[in-house]
């Protein structure tokens, strides 16, 4: 039987592959105002970011909890929540301006709740291909003993 004709072979230039044909990556970066998070963002912009990517800046403010709070603390709770929201938005603005100086597109997300859980859920909801967080300057041994953010994120990814 005759063989069907082969379709013409297409070649794409590097510019075409960087453009609309390739999916833009979304890179999640946890930002909290620490030196470790600043170093993480700097690392992302220097080593991971490619033109066309979107850096998703995620700040997670813990929920305000007032032990033993009872009647009459509603206004205090609202004031604490508002202060937390303002603090989170300031941090996002700070890191957004760093990205804008380098002409990097960003999305900013202010989340509320457990930082580990929220970072993972926000990154998943915004289709981030990776989450980058800073180390807060702690050694690995210290982080393991404290079971802080690293442990919390690990529970949601591998748990």
Coordinates of C-alpha atoms in Angstrom, one line a residue:
X1 CA 0.0 0.0 0.0
X2 CA 1.2 3.5 -0.7
X3 CA 2.6 5.4 2.3
X4 CA 0.7 8.6 3.3
X5 CA 2.6 11.8 2.7
X6 CA 4.5 13.1 5.7
X7 CA 3.4 16.5 7.0
X8 CA 5.9 19.4 6.5
X9 CA 8.2 19.7 9.5
X10 CA 7.9 22.9 11.5
X11 CA 10.7 24.7 13.2
X12 CA 10.1 27.3 15.8
X13 CA 12.5 30.1 16.6
X14 CA 13.5 30.7 20.2
X15 CA 11.4 33.9 20.2
X16 CA 8.3 32.0 19.1
X17 CA 8.8 29.4 21.8
X18 CA 9.2 32.1 24.5
X19 CA 6.1 33.9 23.2
X20 CA 2.5 32.7 23.1
X21 CA 3.2 29.1 22.2
X22 CA 4.8 28.2 25.6
X23 CA 2.8 28.4 28.8
X24 CA 3.8 31.2 31.1
X25 CA 5.0 29.9 34.4
X26 CA 3.7 31.2 37.7
X27 CA 6.3 31.3 40.5
X28 CA 5.0 31.5 44.0
X29 CA 7.1 33.4 46.5
X30 CA 6.2 33.6 50.2
X31 CA 6.9 37.1 51.5
X32 CA 6.9 38.0 55.1
X33 CA 9.4 40.9 55.6
X34 CA 12.3 38.7 56.7
X35 CA 15.8 38.7 55.3
X36 CA 15.3 35.1 54.2
X37 CA 12.3 36.0 52.1
X38 CA 14.1 39.0 50.5
X39 CA 16.9 36.6 49.6
X40 CA 14.4 34.1 48.2
X41 CA 12.8 36.7 45.9
X42 CA 16.3 37.9 44.8
X43 CA 17.2 34.3 44.0
X44 CA 14.0 33.8 42.0
X45 CA 14.6 36.9 40.0
X46 CA 18.2 36.0 39.3
X47 CA 18.0 32.3 38.8
X48 CA 14.4 31.0 38.1
X49 CA 12.5 33.8 36.4
X50 CA 12.3 33.9 32.6
X51 CA 10.8 36.6 30.5
X52 CA 7.0 36.2 30.4
X53 CA 6.7 34.4 33.8
X54 CA 4.5 35.8 36.5
X55 CA 5.8 36.0 40.1
X56 CA 3.0 35.4 42.6
X57 CA 3.8 37.2 45.8
X58 CA 2.0 35.6 48.7
X59 CA 1.8 37.1 52.2
X60 CA 0.0 35.1 54.8
X61 CA -1.2 36.9 58.0
X62 CA -2.1 34.6 60.8
X63 CA -5.6 34.7 62.1
X64 CA -5.9 36.9 65.2
X65 CA -6.7 34.9 68.3
X66 CA -7.4 36.5 71.6
X67 CA -7.2 33.9 74.4
X68 CA -10.0 34.2 76.9
X69 CA -11.7 36.8 74.7
X70 CA -15.3 37.4 75.7
X71 CA -18.0 40.0 75.5
X72 CA -16.9 43.4 74.3
X73 CA -13.8 42.4 72.4
X74 CA -15.4 42.7 68.9
X75 CA -13.9 46.1 68.3
X76 CA -10.5 44.9 69.4
X77 CA -10.7 42.0 67.1
X78 CA -11.7 44.2 64.1
X79 CA -8.9 46.6 64.9
X80 CA -6.3 43.8 65.0
X81 CA -7.6 42.3 61.7
X82 CA -7.4 45.7 60.0
X83 CA -3.8 46.3 61.3
X84 CA -2.9 42.8 60.0
X85 CA -4.4 43.6 56.6
X86 CA -2.5 46.9 56.4
X87 CA 0.8 45.3 57.4
X88 CA 0.3 42.5 54.8
X89 CA -0.5 45.0 52.0
X90 CA 2.5 47.1 52.8
X91 CA 4.8 44.0 52.5
X92 CA 3.2 43.1 49.2
X93 CA 3.7 46.6 47.9
X94 CA 7.4 46.6 49.0
X95 CA 8.1 43.3 47.1
X96 CA 6.0 44.3 44.1
X97 CA 8.1 47.4 43.6
X98 CA 11.3 45.3 43.6
X99 CA 9.7 43.2 40.8
X100 CA 8.5 46.3 38.9
X101 CA 12.0 47.8 39.0
X102 CA 13.1 44.6 37.1
X103 CA 10.0 44.8 34.8
X104 CA 8.7 41.5 36.2
X105 CA 4.9 40.9 36.2
X106 CA 3.4 40.1 39.5
X107 CA 0.3 39.0 41.2
X108 CA -0.1 39.8 44.9
X109 CA -2.1 37.6 47.3
X110 CA -2.9 38.5 50.9
X111 CA -4.0 35.2 52.6
X112 CA -5.2 34.6 56.1
X113 CA -4.6 31.6 58.3
X114 CA -1.9 29.0 58.8
X115 CA 1.1 30.1 56.6
X116 CA 2.1 26.6 55.5
X117 CA -1.4 25.6 54.5
X118 CA -2.3 29.0 52.9
X119 CA 0.9 29.1 50.9
X120 CA 0.3 25.7 49.4
X121 CA -3.4 26.4 48.8
X122 CA -2.9 29.8 47.2
X123 CA -0.1 28.5 45.0
X124 CA -2.3 25.6 43.8
X125 CA -5.3 27.9 43.2
X126 CA -3.1 30.3 41.1
X127 CA -1.4 27.4 39.2
X128 CA 2.1 28.1 40.5
X129 CA 4.6 25.6 39.3
X130 CA 6.9 26.2 42.3
X131 CA 6.8 27.8 45.7
X132 CA 9.9 29.5 47.0
X133 CA 10.3 30.6 50.6
X134 CA 13.2 32.0 52.6
X135 CA 14.9 30.3 55.6
X136 CA 14.5 33.1 58.1
X137 CA 18.3 32.7 58.7
X138 CA 17.8 29.6 60.8
X139 CA 20.0 26.5 60.5
X140 CA 18.4 23.3 59.3
X141 CA 18.7 21.8 62.8
X142 CA 17.0 24.8 64.4
X143 CA 14.1 24.6 61.8
X144 CA 13.6 20.9 62.4
X145 CA 13.4 21.5 66.2
X146 CA 11.0 24.4 65.9
X147 CA 8.9 22.7 63.3
X148 CA 7.8 26.1 61.9
X149 CA 6.9 27.1 58.4
X150 CA 9.0 24.4 56.7
X151 CA 7.3 21.6 58.7
X152 CA 3.9 23.2 58.1
X153 CA 4.4 23.3 54.3
X154 CA 5.8 19.8 54.3
X155 CA 2.6 18.6 55.9
X156 CA 0.5 19.9 53.1
X157 CA 2.7 18.8 50.3
X158 CA 3.7 15.3 51.5
X159 CA 1.3 14.7 54.4

